[in-house]
mmCIF file of C-alpha atoms in Angstrom:
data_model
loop_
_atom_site.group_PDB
_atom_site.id
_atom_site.type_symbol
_atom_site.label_atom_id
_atom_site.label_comp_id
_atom_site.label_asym_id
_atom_site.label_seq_id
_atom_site.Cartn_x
_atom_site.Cartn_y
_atom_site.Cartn_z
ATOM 1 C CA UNK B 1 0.000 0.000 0.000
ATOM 2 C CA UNK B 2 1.493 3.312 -1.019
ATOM 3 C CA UNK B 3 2.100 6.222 1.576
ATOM 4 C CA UNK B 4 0.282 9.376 0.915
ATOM 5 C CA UNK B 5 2.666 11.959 -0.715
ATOM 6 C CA UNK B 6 3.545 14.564 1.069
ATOM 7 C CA UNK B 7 6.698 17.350 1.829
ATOM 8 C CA UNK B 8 8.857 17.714 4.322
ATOM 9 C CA UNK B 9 11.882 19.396 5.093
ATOM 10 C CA UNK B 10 12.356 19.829 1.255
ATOM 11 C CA UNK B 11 11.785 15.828 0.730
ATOM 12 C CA UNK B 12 8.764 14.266 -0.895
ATOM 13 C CA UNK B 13 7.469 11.446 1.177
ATOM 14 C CA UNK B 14 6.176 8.993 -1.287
ATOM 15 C CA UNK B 15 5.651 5.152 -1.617
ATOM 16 C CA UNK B 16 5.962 3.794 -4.837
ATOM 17 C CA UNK B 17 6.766 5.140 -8.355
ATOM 18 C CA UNK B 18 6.772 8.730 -9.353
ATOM 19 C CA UNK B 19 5.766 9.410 -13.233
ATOM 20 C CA UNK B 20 6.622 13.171 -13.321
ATOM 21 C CA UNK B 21 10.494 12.381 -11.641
ATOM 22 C CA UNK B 22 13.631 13.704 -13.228
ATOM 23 C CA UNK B 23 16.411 12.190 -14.423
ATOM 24 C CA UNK B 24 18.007 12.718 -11.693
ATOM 25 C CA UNK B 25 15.680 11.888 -8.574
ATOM 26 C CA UNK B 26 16.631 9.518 -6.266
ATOM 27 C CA UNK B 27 14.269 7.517 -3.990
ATOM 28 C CA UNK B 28 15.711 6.499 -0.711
ATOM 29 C CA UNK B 29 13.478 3.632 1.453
ATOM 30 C CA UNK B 30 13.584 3.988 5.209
ATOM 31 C CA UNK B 31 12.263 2.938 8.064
ATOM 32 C CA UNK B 32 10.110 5.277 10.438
ATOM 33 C CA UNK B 33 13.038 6.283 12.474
ATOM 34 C CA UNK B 34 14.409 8.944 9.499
ATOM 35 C CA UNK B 35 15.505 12.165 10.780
ATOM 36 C CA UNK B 36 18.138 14.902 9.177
ATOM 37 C CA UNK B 37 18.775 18.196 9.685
ATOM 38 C CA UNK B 38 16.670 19.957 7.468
ATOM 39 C CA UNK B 39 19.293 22.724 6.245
ATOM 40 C CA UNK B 40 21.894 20.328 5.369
ATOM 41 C CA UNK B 41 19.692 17.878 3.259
ATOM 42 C CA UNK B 42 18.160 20.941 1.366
ATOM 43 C CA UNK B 43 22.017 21.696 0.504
ATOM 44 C CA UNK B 44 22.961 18.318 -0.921
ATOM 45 C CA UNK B 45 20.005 18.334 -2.871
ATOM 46 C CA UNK B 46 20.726 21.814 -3.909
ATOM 47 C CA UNK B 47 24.022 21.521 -4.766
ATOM 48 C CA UNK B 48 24.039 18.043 -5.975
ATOM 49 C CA UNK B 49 21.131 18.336 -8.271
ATOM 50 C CA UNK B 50 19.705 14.927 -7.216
ATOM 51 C CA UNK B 51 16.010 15.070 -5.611
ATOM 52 C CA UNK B 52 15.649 13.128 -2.931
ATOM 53 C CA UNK B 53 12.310 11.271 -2.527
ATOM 54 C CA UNK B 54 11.992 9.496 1.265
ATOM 55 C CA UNK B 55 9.931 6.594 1.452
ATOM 56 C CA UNK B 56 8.917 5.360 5.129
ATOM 57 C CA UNK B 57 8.065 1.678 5.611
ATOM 58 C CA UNK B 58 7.887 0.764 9.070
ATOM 59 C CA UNK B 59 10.586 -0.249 11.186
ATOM 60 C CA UNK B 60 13.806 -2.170 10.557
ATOM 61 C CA UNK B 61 11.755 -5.250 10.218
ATOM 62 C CA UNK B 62 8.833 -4.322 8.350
ATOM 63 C CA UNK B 63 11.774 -2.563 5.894
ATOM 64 C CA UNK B 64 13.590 -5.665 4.773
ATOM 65 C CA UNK B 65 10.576 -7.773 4.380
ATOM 66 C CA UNK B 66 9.124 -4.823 1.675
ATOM 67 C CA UNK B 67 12.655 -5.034 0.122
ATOM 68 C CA UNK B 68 13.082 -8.749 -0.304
ATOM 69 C CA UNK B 69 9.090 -8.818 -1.502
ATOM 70 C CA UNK B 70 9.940 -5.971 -4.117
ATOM 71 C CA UNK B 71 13.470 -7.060 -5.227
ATOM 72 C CA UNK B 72 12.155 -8.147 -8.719
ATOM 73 C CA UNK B 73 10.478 -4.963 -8.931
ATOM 74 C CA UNK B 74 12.360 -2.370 -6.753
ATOM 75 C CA UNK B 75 10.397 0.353 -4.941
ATOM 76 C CA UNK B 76 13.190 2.748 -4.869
ATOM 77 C CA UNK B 77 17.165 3.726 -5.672
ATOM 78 C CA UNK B 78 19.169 3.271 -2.299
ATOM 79 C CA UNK B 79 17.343 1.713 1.295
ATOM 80 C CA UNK B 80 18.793 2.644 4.998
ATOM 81 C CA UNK B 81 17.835 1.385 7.279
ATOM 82 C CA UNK B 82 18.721 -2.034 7.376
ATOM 83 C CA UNK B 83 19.959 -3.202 10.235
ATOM 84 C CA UNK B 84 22.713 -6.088 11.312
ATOM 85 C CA UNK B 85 19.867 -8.518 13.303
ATOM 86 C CA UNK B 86 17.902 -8.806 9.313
ATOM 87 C CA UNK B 87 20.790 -7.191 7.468
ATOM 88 C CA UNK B 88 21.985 -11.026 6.302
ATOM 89 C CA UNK B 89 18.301 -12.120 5.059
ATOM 90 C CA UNK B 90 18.505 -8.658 2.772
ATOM 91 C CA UNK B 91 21.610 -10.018 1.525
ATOM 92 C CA UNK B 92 20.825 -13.341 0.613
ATOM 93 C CA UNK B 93 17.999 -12.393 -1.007
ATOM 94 C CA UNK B 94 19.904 -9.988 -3.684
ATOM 95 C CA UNK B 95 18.470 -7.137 -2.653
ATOM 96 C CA UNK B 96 21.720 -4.558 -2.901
ATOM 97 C CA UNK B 97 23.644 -4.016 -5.958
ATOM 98 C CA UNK B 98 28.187 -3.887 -5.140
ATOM 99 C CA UNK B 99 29.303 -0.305 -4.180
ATOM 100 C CA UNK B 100 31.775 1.258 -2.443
ATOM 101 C CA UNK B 101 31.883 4.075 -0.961
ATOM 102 C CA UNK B 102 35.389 6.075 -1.211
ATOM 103 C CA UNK B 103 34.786 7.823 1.875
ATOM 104 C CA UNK B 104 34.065 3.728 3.210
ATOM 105 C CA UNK B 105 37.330 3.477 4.912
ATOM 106 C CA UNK B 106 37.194 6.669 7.242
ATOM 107 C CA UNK B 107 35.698 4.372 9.842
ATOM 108 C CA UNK B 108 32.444 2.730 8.829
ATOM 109 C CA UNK B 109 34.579 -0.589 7.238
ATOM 110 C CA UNK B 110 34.725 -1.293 11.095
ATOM 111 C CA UNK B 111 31.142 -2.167 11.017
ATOM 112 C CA UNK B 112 31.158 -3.982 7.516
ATOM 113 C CA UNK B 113 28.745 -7.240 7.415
ATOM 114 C CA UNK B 114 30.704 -8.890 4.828
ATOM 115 C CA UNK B 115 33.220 -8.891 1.773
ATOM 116 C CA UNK B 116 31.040 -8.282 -0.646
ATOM 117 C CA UNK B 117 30.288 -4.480 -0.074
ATOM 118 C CA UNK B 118 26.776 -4.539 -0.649
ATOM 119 C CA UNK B 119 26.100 -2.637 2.409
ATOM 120 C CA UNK B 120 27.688 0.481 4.274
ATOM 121 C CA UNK B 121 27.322 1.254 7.820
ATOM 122 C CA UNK B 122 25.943 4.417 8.479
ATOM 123 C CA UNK B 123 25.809 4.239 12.167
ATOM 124 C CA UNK B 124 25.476 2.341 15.571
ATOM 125 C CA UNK B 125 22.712 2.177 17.879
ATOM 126 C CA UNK B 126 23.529 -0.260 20.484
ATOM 127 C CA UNK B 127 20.422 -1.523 22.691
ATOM 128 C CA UNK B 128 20.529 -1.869 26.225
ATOM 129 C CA UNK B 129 18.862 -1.958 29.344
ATOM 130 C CA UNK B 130 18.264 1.390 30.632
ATOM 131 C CA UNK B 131 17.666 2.482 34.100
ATOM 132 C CA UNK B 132 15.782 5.431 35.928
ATOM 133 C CA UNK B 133 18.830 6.311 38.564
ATOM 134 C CA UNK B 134 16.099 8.853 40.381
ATOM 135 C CA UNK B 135 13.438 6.457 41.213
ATOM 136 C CA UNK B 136 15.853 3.648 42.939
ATOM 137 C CA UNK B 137 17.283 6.666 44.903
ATOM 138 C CA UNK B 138 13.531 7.700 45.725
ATOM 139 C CA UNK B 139 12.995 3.949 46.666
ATOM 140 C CA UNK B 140 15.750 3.374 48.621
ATOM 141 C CA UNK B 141 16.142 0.336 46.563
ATOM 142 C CA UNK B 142 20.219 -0.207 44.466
ATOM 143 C CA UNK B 143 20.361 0.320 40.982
ATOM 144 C CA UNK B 144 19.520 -2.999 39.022
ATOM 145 C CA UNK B 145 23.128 -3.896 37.559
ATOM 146 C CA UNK B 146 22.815 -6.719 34.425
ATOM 147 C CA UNK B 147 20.243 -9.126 33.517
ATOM 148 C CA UNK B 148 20.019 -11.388 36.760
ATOM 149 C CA UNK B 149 18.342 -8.138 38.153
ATOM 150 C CA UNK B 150 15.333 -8.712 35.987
ATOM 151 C CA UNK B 151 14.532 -12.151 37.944
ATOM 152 C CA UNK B 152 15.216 -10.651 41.364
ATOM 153 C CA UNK B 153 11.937 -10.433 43.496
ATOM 154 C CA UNK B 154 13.075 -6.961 44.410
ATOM 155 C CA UNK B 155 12.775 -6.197 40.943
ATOM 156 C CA UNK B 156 9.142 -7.509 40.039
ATOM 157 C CA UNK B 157 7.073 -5.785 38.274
ATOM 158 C CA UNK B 158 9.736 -2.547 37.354
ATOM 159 C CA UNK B 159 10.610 -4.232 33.917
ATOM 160 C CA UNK B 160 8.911 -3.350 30.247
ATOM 161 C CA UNK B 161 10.936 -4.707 27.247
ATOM 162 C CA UNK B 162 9.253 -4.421 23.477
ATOM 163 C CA UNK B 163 7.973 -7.794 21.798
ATOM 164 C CA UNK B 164 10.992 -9.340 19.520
ATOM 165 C CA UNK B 165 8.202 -10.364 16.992
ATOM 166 C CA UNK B 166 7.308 -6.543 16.256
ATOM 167 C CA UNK B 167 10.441 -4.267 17.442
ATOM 168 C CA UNK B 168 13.959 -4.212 16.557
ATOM 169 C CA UNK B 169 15.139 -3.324 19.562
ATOM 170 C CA UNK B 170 12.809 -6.025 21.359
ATOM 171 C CA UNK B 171 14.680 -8.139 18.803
ATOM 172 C CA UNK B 172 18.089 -7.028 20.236
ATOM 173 C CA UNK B 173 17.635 -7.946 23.529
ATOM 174 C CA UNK B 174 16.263 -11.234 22.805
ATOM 175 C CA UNK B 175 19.780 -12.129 20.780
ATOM 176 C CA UNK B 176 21.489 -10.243 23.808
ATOM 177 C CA UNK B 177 20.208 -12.665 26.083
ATOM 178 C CA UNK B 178 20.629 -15.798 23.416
ATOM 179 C CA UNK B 179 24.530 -14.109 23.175
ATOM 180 C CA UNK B 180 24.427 -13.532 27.516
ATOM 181 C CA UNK B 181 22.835 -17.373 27.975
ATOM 182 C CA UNK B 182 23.393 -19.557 25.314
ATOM 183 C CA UNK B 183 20.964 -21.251 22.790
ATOM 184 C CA UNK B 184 19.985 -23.326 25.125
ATOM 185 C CA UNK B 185 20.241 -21.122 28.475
ATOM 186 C CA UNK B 186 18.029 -18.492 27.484
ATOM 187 C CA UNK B 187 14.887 -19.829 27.798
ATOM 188 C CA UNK B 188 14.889 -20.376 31.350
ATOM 189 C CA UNK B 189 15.874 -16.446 31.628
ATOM 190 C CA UNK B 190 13.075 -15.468 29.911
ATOM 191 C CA UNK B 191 10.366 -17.858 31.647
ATOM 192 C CA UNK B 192 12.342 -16.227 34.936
ATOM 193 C CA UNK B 193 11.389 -12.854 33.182
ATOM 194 C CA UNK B 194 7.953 -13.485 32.882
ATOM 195 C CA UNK B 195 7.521 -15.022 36.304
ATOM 196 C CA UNK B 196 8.756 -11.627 37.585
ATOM 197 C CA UNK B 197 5.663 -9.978 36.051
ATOM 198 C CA UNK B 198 7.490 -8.303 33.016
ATOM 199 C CA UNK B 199 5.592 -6.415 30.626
ATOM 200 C CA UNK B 200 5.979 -6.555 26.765
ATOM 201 C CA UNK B 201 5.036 -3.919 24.787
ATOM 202 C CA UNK B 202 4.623 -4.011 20.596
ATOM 203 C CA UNK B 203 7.353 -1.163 20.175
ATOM 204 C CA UNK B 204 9.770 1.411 21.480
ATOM 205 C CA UNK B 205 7.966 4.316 21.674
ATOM 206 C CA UNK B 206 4.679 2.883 23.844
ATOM 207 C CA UNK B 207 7.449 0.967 26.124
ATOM 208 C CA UNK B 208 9.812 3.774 26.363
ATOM 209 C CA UNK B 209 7.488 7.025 26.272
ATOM 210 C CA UNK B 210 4.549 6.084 27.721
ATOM 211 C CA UNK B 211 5.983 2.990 30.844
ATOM 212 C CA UNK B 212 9.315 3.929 31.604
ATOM 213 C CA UNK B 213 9.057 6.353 34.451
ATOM 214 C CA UNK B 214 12.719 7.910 33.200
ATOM 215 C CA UNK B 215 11.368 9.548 30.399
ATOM 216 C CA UNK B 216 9.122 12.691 29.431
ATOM 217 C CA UNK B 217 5.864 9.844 30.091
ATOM 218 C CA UNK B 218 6.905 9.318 33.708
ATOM 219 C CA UNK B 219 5.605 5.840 33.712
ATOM 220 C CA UNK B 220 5.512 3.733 36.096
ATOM 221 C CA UNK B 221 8.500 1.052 35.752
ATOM 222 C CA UNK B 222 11.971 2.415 36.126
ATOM 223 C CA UNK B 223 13.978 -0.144 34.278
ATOM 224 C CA UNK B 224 13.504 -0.358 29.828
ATOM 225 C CA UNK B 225 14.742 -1.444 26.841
ATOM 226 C CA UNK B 226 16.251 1.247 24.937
ATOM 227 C CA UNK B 227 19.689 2.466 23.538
ATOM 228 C CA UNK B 228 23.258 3.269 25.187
ATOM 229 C CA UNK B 229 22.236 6.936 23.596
ATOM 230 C CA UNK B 230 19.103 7.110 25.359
ATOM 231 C CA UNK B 231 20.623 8.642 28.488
ATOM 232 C CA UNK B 232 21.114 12.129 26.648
ATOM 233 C CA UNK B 233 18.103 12.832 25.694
ATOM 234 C CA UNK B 234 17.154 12.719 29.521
ATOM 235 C CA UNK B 235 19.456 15.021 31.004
ATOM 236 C CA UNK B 236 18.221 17.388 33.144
ATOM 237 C CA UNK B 237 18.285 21.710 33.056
ATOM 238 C CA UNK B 238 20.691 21.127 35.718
ATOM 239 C CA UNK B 239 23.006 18.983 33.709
ATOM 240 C CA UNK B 240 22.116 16.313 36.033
ATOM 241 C CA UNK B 241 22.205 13.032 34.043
ATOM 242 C CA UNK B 242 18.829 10.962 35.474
ATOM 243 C CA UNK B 243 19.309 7.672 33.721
ATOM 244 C CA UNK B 244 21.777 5.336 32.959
ATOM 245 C CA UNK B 245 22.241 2.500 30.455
ATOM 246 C CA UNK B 246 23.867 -0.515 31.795
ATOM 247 C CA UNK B 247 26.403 -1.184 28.961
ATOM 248 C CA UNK B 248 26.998 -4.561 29.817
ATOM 249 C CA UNK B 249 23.905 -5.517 28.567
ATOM 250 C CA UNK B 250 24.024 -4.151 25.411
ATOM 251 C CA UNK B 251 23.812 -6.001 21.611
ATOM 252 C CA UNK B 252 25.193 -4.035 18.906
ATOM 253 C CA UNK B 253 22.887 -2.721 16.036
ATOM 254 C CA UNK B 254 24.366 -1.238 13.060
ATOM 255 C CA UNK B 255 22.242 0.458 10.475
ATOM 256 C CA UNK B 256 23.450 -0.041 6.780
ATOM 257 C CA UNK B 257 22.694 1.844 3.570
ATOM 258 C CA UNK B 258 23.269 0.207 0.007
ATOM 259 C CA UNK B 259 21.917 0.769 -3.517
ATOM 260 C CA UNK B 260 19.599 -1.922 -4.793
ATOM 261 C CA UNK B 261 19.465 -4.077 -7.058
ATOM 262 C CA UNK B 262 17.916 -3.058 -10.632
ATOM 263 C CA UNK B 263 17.836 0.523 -9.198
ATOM 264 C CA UNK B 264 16.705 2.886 -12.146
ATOM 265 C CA UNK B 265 19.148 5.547 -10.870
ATOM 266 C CA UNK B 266 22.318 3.738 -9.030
ATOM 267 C CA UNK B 267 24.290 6.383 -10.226
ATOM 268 C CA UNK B 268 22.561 8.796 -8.535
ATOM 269 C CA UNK B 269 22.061 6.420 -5.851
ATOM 270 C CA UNK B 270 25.946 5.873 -4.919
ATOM 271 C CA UNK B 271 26.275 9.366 -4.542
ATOM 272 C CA UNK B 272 23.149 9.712 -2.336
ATOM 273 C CA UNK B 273 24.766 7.282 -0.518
ATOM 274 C CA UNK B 274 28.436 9.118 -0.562
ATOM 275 C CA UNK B 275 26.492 11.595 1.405
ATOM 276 C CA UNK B 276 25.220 9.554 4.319
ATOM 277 C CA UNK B 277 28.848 8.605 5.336
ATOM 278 C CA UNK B 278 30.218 12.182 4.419
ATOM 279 C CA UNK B 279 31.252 14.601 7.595
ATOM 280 C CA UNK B 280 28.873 16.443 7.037
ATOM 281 C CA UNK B 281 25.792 14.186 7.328
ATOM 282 C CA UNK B 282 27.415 11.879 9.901
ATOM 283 C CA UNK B 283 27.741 14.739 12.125
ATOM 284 C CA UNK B 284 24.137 15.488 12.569
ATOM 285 C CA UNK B 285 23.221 11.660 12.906
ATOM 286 C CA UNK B 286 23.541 12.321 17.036
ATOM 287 C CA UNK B 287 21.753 14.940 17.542
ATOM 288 C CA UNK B 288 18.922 14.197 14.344
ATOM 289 C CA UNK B 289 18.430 10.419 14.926
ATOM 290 C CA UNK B 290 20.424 9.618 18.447
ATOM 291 C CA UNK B 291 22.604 7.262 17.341
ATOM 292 C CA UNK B 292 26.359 6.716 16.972
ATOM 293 C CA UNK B 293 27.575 8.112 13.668
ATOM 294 C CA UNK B 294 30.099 5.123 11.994
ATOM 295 C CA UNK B 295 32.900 7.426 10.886
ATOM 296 C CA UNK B 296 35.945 7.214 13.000
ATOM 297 C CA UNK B 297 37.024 10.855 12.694
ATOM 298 C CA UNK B 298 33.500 12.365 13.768
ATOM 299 C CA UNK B 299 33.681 13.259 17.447
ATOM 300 C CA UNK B 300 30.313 12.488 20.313
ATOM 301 C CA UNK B 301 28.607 16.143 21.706
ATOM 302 C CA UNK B 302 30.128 16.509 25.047
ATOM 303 C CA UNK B 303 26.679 15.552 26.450
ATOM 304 C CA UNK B 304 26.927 12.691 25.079
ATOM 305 C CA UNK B 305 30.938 12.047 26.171
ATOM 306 C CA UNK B 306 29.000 11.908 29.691
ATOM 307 C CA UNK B 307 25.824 10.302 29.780
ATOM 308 C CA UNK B 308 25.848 8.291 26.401
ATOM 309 C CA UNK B 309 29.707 7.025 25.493
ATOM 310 C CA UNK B 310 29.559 4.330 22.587
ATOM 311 C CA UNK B 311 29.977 1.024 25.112
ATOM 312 C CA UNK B 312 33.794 -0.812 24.310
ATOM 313 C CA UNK B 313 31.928 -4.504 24.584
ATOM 314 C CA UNK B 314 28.495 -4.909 23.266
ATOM 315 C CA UNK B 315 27.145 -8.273 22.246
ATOM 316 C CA UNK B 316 26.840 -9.749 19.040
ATOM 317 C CA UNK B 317 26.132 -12.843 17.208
ATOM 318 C CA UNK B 318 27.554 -14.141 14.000
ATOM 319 C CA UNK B 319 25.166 -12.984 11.175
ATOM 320 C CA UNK B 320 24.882 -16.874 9.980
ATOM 321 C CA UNK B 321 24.023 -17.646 13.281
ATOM 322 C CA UNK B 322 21.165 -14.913 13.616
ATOM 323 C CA UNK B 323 20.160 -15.830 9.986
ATOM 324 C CA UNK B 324 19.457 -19.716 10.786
ATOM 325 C CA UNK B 325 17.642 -18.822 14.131
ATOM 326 C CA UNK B 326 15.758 -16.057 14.331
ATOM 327 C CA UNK B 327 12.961 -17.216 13.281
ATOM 328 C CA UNK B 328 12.720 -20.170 15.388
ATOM 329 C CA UNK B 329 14.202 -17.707 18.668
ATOM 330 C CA UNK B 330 11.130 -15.446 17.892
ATOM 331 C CA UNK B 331 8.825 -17.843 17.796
ATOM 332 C CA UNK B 332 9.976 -19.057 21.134
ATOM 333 C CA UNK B 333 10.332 -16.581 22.845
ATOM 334 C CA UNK B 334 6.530 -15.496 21.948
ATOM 335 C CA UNK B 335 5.450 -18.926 23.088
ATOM 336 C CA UNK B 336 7.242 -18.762 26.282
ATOM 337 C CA UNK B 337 5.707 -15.432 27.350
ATOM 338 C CA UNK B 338 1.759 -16.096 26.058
ATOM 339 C CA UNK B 339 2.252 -20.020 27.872
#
């Protein structure tokens, strides 16, 4: 189903094809989650000559599916978006064309899924647990440290986490605790999870708006699923960071950008794409779309230095591994919490 068409920040919004483009228009597919400063992407388009049309589908999830549906028929010129827990179904499904960038090995390389360059990293977002420091303090109760805190009585009830079957981040922490566990170990965390009267919301923004009590929603359970980021965006006038993430629970996301496959402008496309791992544009990616920009030589705000550094050890499974099993984990997992 096509999105209606609309403008924003000098980009059309559109799903689907556009009969009156140019030569040289450009669709980029995206998940929900798209944000850029508004002033910079009106000068790339500006001085580049390429018009960019953004096409939302969903989250990271909902994304690839539409991509490896449409491959045979592409709905658009470059996707980001992609992330590395569905990044290697994408993949083996042909949807990205070979590019490098030249700009590639400033840093984002680090991050690369494979040899075969059919996708850049554009950033990080690791997901963590994430902790409201205030209300413990205001409880007289000690700061939940790792995952065994979930299944402590004196921690029933203060956990929300989103449902792996319809977030990406949800999806995170169930490979973090497959990576923290084992294959066969985390089960028995989860059903320990449960027991301690968890709640499991469909996405990010009901778990972490509306029922973490750290956050502009003041909800009512102190401990969520978020990002190692997430902290920033809850400092207080005072400077006074209120949250924390507990970075050794987090699993490493990395968001990837590549042209596709039977693109009718990959031209154009590569150089879109030149631009998302450009100085410029990686930047902004903090402070537009709070994650960790991939380049090595772009420096954190100082906020961030102090409530949000980019954690040394996050988790991560082998892409093969998450490819064969994720399915099957989901699944699982979704039994385990509606038995």
């Amino acid at each position: 189903m096509a999105l209606a068409t609309t403008t924003l920040a000098g980009c059309s919004l559109v799903g689907g094809g556009d009969t009156t483009a140019s030569p040289h228009t450009v669709t980029l597919v995206t998940h929900d989650s798209w944000a850029v400063d508004k002033t910079l992407w009106e000068d790339f388009q500006k001085t580049s000559g390429i018009t960019v049309k953004v096409s939302m589908n969903g989250d990271a999830g909902a994304l690839t599916n539409k991509l490896v549906l449409t491959k045979a028929n592409p709905i658009g010129d470059i996707a980001y978006g992609v992330d590395s827990t569905f990044a290697s179904r994408a993949v083996s499904a042909g949807v990205f064309a070979a590019y490098s960038s030249p700009d590639a090995n400033t840093g984002p390389q680090r991050y690369q899924f494979d040899d075969s360059h059919r996708l850049t990293a554009i950033d990080v977002g690791d997901v963590c647990l994430n902790v409201d420091t205030a209300w413990y303090a205001a409880h007289q109760l000690p700061v939940p440290t790792g995952y065994a805190d979930l299944a402590d009585p004196r921690y029933r009830g203060q956990t929300v986490v989103e449902d792996p079957s319809t977030s990406s981040p949800g999806l995170a922490f169930l490979l973090g605790t497959v990576k923290q566990f084992g294959p066969d170990g985390w089960p028995d965390f989860w059903s320990r999870l449960k027991a301690n009267d968890v709640k499991v919301d469909a996405g990010w923004e009901e778990a972490y708006s509306q029922d973490f009590s750290g956050s502009s929603g003041r909800g009512p359970r102190p401990i969520v699923v978020s990002y190692a980021s997430s902290p920033a965006d809850e400092i207080g006038q005072d400077g006074k960071v209120n949250t924390r993430a507990l970075l050794n629970t987090c699993y490493r996301q990395v968001e990837y950008a590549g042209v596709l496959a039977g693109a009718k402008n990959p031209s154009d496309a590569q150089k879109v794409l030149d631009f998302l791992v450009s100085q410029k544009f990686q930047q902004q990616v903090p402070s537009s779309m709070y994650v960790y920009p991939s380049r090595s030589d772009v420096s954190l705000p100082d906020t961030w230095k102090k409530a949000a550094p980019l954690p040394d050890a996050p988790a991560q499974l082998p892409a093969d591994q998450v490819d064969a099993n994720r399915e099957k984990w989901v699944q699982q997992c979704r039994t385990l919490l509606q038995g």
